[in-house]
XYZ file of C-alpha atoms in Angstrom:
517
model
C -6.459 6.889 29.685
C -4.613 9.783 30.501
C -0.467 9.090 30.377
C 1.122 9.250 33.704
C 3.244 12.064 34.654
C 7.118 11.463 35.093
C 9.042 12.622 38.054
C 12.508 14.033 38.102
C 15.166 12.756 40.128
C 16.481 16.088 40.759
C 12.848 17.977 41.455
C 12.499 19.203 45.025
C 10.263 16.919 47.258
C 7.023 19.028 47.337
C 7.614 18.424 43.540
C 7.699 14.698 44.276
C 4.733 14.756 46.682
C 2.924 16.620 43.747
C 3.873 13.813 41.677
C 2.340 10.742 43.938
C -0.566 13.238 44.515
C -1.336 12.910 40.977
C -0.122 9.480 40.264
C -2.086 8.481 42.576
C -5.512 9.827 40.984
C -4.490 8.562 37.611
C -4.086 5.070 39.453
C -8.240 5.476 39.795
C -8.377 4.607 35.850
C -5.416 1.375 36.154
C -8.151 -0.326 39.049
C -10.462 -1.717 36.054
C -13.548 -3.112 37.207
C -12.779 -3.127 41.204
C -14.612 -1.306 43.265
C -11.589 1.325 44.812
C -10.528 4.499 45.782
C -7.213 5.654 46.168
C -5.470 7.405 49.242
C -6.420 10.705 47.469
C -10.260 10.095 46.466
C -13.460 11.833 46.463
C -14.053 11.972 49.469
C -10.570 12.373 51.958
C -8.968 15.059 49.390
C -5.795 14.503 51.542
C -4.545 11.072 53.239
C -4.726 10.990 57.243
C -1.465 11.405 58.379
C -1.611 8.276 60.489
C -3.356 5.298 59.933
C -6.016 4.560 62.726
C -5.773 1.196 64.267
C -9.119 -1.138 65.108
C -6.385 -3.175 67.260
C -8.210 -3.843 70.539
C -5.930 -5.800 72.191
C -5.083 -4.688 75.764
C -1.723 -6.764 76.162
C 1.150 -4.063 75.659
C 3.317 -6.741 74.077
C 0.971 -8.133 71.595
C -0.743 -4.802 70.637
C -0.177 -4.669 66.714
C 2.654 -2.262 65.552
C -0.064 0.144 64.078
C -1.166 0.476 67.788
C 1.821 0.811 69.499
C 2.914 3.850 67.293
C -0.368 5.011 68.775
C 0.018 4.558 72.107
C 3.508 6.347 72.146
C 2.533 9.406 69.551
C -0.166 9.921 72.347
C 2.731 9.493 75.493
C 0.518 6.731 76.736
C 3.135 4.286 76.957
C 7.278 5.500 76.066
C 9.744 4.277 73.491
C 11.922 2.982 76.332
C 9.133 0.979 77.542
C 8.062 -1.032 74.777
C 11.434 -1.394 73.858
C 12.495 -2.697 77.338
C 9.197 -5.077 77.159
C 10.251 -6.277 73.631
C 13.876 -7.345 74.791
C 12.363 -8.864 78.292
C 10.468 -11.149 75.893
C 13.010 -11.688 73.755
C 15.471 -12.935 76.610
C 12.408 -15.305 78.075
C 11.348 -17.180 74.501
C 14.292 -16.915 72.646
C 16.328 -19.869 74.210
C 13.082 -21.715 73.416
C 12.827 -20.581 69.947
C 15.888 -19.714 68.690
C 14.537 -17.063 66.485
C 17.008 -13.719 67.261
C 20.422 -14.778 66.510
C 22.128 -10.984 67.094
C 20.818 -8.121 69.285
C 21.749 -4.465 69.740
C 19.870 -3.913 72.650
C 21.602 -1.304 74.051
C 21.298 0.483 71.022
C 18.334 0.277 71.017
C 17.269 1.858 74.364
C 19.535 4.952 73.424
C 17.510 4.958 70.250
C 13.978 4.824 72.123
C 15.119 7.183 74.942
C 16.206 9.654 72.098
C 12.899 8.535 70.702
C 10.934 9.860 73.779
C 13.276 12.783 73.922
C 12.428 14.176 70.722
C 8.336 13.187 71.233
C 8.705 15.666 74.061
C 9.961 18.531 72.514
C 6.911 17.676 69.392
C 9.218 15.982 67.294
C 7.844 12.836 65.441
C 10.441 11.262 62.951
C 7.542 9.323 61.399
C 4.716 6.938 61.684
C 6.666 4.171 63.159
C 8.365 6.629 65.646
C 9.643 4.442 69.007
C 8.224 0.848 67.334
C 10.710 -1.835 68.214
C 11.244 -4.160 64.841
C 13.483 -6.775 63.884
C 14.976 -7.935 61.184
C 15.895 -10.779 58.664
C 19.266 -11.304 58.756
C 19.528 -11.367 55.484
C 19.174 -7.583 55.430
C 22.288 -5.606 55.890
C 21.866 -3.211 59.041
C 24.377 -1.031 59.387
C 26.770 -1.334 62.951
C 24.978 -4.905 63.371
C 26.987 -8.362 62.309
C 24.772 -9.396 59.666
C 25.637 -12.724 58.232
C 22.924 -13.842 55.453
C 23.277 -17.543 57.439
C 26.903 -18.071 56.155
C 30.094 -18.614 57.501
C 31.722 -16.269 55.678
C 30.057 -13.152 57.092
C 30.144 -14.690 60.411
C 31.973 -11.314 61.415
C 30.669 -8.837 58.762
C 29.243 -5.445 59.868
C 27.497 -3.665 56.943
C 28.355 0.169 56.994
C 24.597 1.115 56.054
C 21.703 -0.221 56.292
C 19.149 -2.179 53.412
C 17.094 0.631 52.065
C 14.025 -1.458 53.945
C 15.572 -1.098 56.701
C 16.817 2.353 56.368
C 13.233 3.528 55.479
C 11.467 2.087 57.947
C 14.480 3.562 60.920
C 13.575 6.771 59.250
C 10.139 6.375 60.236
C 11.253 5.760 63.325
C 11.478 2.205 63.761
C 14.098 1.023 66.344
C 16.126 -2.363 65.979
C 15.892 -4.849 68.487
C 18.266 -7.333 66.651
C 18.156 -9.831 63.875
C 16.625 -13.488 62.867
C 17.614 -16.276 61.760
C 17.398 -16.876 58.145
C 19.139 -20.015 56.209
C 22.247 -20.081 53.941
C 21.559 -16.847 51.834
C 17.946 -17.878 52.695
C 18.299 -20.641 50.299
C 19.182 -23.830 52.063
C 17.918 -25.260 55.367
C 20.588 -27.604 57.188
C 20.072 -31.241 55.822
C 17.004 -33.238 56.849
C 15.369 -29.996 58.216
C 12.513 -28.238 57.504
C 12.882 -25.120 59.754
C 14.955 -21.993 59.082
C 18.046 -22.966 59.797
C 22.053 -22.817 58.975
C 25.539 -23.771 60.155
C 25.855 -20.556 62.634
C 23.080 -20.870 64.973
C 21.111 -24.014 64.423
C 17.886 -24.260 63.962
C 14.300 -22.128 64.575
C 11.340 -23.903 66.519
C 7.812 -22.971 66.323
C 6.346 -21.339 68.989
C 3.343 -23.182 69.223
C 5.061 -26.247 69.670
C 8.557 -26.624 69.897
C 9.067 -29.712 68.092
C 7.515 -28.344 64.746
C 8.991 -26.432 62.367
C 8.713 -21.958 61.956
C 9.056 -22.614 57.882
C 11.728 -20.748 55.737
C 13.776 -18.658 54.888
C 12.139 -16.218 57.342
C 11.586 -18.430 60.012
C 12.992 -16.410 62.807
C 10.940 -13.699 61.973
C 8.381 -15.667 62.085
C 8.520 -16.868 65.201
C 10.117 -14.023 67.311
C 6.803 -11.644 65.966
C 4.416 -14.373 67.146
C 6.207 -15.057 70.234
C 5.628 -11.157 70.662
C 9.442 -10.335 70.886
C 8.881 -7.556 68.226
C 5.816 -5.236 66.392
C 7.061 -6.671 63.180
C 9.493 -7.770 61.098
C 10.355 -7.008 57.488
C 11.797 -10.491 55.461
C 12.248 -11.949 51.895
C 9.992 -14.214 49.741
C 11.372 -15.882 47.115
C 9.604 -18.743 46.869
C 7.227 -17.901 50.059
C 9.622 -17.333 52.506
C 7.367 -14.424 53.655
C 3.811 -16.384 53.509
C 5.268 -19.654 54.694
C 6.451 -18.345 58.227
C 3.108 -16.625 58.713
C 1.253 -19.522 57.846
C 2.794 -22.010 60.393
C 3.405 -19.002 62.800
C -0.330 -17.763 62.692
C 0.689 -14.330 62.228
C 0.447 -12.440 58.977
C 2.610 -11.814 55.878
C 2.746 -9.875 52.975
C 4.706 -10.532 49.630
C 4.323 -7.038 47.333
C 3.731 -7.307 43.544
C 7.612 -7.442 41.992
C 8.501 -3.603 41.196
C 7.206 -2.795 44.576
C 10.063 -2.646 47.093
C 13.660 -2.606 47.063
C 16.122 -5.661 47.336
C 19.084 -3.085 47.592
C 21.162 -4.253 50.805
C 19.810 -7.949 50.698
C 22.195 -10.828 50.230
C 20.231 -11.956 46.983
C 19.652 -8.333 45.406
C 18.102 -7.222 42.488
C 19.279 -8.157 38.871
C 20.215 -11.451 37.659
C 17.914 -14.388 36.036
C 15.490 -14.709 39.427
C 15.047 -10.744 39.477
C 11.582 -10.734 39.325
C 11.199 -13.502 42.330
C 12.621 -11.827 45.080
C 10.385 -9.241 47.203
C 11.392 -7.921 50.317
C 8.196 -7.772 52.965
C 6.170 -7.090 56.176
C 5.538 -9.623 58.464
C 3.371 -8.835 61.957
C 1.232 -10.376 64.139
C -2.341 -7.754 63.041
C -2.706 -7.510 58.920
C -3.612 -3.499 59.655
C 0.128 -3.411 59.818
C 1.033 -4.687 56.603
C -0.367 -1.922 54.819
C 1.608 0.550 57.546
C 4.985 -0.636 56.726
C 4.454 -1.529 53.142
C 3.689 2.658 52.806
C 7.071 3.144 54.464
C 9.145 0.735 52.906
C 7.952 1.149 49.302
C 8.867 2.972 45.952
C 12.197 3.258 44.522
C 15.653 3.911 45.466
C 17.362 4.733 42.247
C 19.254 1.846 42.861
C 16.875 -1.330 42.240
C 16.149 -0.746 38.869
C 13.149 -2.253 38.576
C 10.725 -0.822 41.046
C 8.420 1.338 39.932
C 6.992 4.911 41.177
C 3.212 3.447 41.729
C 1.296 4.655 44.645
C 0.521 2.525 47.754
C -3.651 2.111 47.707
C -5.669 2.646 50.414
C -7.138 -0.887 51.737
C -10.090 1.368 53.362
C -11.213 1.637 49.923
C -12.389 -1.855 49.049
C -15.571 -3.006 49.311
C -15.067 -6.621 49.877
C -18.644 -7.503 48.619
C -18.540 -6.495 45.433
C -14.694 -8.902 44.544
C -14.837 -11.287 42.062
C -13.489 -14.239 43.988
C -11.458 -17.200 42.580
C -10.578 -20.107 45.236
C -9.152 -23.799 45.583
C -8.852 -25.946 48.550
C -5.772 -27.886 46.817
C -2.914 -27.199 43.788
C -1.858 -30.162 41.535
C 1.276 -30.431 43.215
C -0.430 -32.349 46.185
C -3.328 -32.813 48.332
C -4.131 -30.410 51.545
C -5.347 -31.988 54.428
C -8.817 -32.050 55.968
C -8.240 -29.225 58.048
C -6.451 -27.219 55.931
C -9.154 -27.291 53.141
C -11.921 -26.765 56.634
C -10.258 -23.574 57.151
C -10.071 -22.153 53.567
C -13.821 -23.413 53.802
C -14.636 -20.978 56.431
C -12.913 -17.964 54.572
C -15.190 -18.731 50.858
C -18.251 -18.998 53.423
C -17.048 -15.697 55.066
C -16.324 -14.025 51.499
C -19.404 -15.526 50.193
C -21.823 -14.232 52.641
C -20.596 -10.607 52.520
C -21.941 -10.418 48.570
C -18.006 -11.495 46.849
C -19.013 -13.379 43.704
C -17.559 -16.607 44.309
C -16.199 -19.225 41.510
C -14.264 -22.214 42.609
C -10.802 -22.360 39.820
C -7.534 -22.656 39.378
C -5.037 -21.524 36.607
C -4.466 -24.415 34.032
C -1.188 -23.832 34.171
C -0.085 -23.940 37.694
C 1.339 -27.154 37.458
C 3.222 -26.977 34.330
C 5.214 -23.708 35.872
C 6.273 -24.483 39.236
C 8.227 -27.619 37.144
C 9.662 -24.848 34.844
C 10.990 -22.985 38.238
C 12.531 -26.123 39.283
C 13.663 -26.945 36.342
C 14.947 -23.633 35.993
C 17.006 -23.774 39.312
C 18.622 -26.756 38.366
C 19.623 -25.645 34.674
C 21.262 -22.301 36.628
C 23.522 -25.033 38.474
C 23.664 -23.109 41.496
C 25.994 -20.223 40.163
C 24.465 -17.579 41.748
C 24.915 -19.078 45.536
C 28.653 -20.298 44.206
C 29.495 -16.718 43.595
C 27.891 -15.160 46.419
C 30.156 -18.394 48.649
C 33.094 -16.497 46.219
C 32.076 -13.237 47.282
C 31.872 -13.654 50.670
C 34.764 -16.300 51.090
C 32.544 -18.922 52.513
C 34.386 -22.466 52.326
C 31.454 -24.529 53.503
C 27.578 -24.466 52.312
C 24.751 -25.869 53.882
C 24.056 -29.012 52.754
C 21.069 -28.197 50.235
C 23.186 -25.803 48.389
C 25.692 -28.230 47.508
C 23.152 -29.161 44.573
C 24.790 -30.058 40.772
C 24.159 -28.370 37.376
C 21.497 -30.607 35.614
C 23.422 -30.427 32.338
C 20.911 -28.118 30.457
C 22.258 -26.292 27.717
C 22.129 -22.666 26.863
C 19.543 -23.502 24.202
C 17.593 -24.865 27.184
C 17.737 -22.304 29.728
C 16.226 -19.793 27.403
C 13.657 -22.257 26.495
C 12.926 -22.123 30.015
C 12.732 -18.794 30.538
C 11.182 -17.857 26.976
C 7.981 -20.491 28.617
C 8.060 -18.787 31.738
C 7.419 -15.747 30.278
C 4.859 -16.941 27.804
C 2.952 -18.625 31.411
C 3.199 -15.594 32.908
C 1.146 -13.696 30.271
C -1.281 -16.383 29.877
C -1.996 -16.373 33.864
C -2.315 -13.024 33.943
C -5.037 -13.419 31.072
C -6.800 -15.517 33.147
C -6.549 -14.183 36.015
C -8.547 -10.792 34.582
C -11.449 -12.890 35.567
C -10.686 -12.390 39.164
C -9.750 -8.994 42.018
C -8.582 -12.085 44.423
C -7.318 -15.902 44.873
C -7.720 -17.404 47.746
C -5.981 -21.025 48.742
C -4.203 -22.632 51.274
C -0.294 -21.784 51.652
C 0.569 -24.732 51.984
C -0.713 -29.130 52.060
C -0.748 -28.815 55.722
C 0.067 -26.739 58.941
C 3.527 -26.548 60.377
C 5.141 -30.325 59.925
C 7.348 -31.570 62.947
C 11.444 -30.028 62.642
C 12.364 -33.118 60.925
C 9.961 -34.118 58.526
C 10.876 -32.823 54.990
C 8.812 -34.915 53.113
C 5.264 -34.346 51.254
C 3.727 -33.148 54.216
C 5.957 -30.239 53.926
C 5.119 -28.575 50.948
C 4.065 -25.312 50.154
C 1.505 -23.706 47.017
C 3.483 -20.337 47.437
C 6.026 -19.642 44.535
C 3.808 -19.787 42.138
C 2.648 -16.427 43.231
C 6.829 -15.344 43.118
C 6.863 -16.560 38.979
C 3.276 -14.296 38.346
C 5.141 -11.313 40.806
C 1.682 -10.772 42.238
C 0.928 -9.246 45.951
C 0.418 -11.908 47.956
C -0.330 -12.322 51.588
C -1.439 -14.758 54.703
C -3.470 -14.110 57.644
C -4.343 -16.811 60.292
C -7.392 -18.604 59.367
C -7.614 -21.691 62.142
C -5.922 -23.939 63.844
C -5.297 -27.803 63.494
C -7.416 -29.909 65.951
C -4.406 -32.112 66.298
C -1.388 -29.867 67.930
C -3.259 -26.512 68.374
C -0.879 -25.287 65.100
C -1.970 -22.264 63.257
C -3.425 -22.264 59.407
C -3.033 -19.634 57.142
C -5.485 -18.358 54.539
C -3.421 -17.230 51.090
C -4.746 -13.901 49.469
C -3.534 -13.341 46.056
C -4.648 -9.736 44.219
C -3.463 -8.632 40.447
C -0.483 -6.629 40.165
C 0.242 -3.657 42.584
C -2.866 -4.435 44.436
C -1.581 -4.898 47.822
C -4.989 -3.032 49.078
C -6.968 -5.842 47.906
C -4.466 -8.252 49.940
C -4.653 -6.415 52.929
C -8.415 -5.441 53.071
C -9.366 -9.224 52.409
C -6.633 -10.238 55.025
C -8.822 -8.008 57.435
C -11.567 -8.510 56.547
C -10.750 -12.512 57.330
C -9.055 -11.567 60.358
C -12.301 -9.831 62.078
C -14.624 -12.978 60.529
C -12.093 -15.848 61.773
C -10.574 -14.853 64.306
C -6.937 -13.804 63.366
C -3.281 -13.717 65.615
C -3.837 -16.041 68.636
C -1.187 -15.860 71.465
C 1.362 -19.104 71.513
C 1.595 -21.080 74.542
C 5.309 -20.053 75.443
């Protein structure tokens, strides 16, 4: 294999596009035994400058993002317009939903009429130029409160924004306002099971409003299926990406850990859950996944432990020739009947278009998710007791009020010594496989109160191995009408394979169906 080449921090930036030019062909020799091409194969010598979008939905609010940049690049529809369309949504669902808990809409429309401004005189600031977004509010955006769910930021105004967020305003993305997240995305309120905090209550699902939107990126969840925004980019630390698109019907993507920056979140980088935390897409069309994922990822020379590795082209895998794992349920619980119906109808889908199909699970899925918990509770909380310190917050939501289990020091690297050792022993197995597919979670979205069994998720397993992971809408419940999500796990820094299999189940099953609100 030849070595990679290493860039310089200080080379010009035709230097640096040289660089992921030729990254990116060495990349051809890391893909093993899967049948891919990267953005600069054989055959395109040079990426398209814009991705093409097979969106055909005629609905300018629930168009996917990929679609919308489209529509404007071509001066078929203005900046200003979508944007006003966006907020005239947002102002009829969210008292319903309670998913956008700050706006900037003024903003906003200065930002979209400078948008159509610039289109005018030829000027594009990038492939996202005039979309409307929100985001997390766990995110810092800079000029807009930002509060991470907690009551001691109930007034704080970052001076710049996440480097997400900054990338993807650079590409000229244009912030609608911000959604509800809980307790530095940690902790729901007591008895709930939706996003929610002390500051602005809780998130409702949009197909019915008396089930829950999931956490900790609930809002986002729900304001992008509600079509209030193109997307929205959130965190997943144990899910909290896949989880809201599962019960939201929309779709999600986690990245591989290295893959995008936590700098400007209110759980960073660094510390003992570094690898956990990813910072993702989330939209209501899985073409846009791979669209924002180009924008928002590589390094910052701040998060010190992303890596320079190039995006992959999703174009470039042939679905029929994956090497398919699957399971209908984890050991942690049961799925329901229509869960395991859905997930059904993806293997058959899979299955019929030549994937090699083996039905499996990783021996040691149980045996870890007990190590993360057990993990959490040896930690005692510190890390959300500093960040209370940090940001002067008096009173936590009630699930962060948890106590130190009493483990040792001896014990907590036990813990992590076993993670690690899991970790490389899934990964083993797991070279028997380009793709997992599962549910998300036992059951579709459970009612805003129920935070028992029915409520429980298969996702952060997937946050321990720091593999890509994403959801796309698979079916929906035949009691309630609620959405089910199909999980799509690929080895490391294989988002392509994620997002070609999410569309590739999208166009089979159906994908993103409008709520009833």
């Amino acid at each position: 294999m030849n070595p990679l080449p290493t860039p310089s921090a200080t080379e010009p930036s035709s230097s640096r596009r040289r660089f992921v030019r030729q990254i990116a062909k060495a990349s051809v020799s890391l893909a093993g035994g899967l049948a891919v091409r990267t953005l600069s194969g054989e055959t395109s010598g040079t990426p398209e400058p814009y991705l093409v979008s097979t969106d055909k939905t005629d609905d300018l609010l629930y168009v996917s993002a990929t679609r919308i940049a489209e529509l404007i690049r071509a001066k078929k529809i203005s900046a200003v317009e979508a944007t006003r369309a966006c907020i005239a949504r947002i102002e009829q669902v969210n008292p319903l939903i309670n998913a956008v808990v700050m706006t900037c809409f003024d903003r906003a429309l200065a930002e979209a009429k400078a948008a159509d401004e610039a289109l005018a005189r030829g000027e594009i600031m990038g492939v996202l130029h005039g979309v409307p977004m929100t985001i997390k509010d766990s995110l810092d955006t800079e000029g807009v409160v930002t509060t991470g769910g907690t009551l001691g930021r109930i007034r704080f105004v970052p001076k710049k924004d996440a480097t997400a967020v900054a990338r993807a305003r650079k590409a000229g993305a244009i912030l609608l306002g911000k959604t509800l997240t809980p307790e530095f995305t940690l902790a729901n309120l007591p008895g709930i099971s939706s996003a929610s905090n002390l500051l602005n209550g809780l998130v409702r699902n949009p197909y019915n409003l008396e089930h829950n939107a999931s956490a900790s990126s609930g809002g986002a969840g729900a304001i992008v299926a509600a079509a209030g925004s193109y997307f929205d980019i959130g965190s997943d630390f144990g899910g909290s990406i896949r989880g809201p698109a599962h019960v939201n019907g929309i779709a999600g993507l986690k990245p591989a850990t290295g893959r995008v920056p936590r700098t400007g979140h209110i759980i960073g980088y660094g510390g003992i859950y570094d690898s956990f935390q990813q910072i993702g897409p989330l939209a209501r069309h899985a073409e846009d996944l791979g669209l924002i994922l180009g924008v928002i990822a590589g390094p910052d020379n701040q998060d010190a432990a992303i890596m320079p590795m190039p995006v992959l082209d999703p174009k470039r895998v042939e679905i029929g020739k994956l090497r398919i794992a699957y399971y209908f349920s984890a050991p942690i619980g049961d799925s329901t009947a229509d869960t395991k119906a859905v997930i059904r109808k993806a293997v058959d889908a899979l299955g019929a278009s030549g994937a090699r199909m083996t039905e499996d699970i990783h021996p040691l899925y149980k045996e870890t998710i007990e190590l993360r918990t057990a993990l959490r509770a040896a930690e005692g909380n510190s890390t959300v007791r500093r960040l209370a310190d940090k940001w002067g917050t008096k009173t936590l939501a009630g699930n962060n009020n948890f106590q130190p289990s009493g483990a040792s020091t001896a014990d907590l690297t036990e813990m992590l010594e076993k993670i690690d050792h899991n970790r490389s022993a899934m990964l083993g197995w797991f070279q028997n496989y380009d793709v997992i597919i599962c549910p998300d979670a036992v059951s579709p979205a459970t009612m805003l109160y129920d935070v028992g069994p029915a409520n429980l998720y298969y996702n952060s397993i997937y946050n321990i191995t720091g593999w890509p992971a994403g959801v796309v809408r698979g079916g929906t419940s035949a009691e309630g009408g609620l959405p089910i999500g199909v999980h799509i796990i690929a080895q490391p820094f294989r988002e392509d394979v994620v997002i070609a299999t999410a569309q590739f189940l999208e166009r089979q099953l159906g994908g993103y169906q409008k709520p009833p609100i």
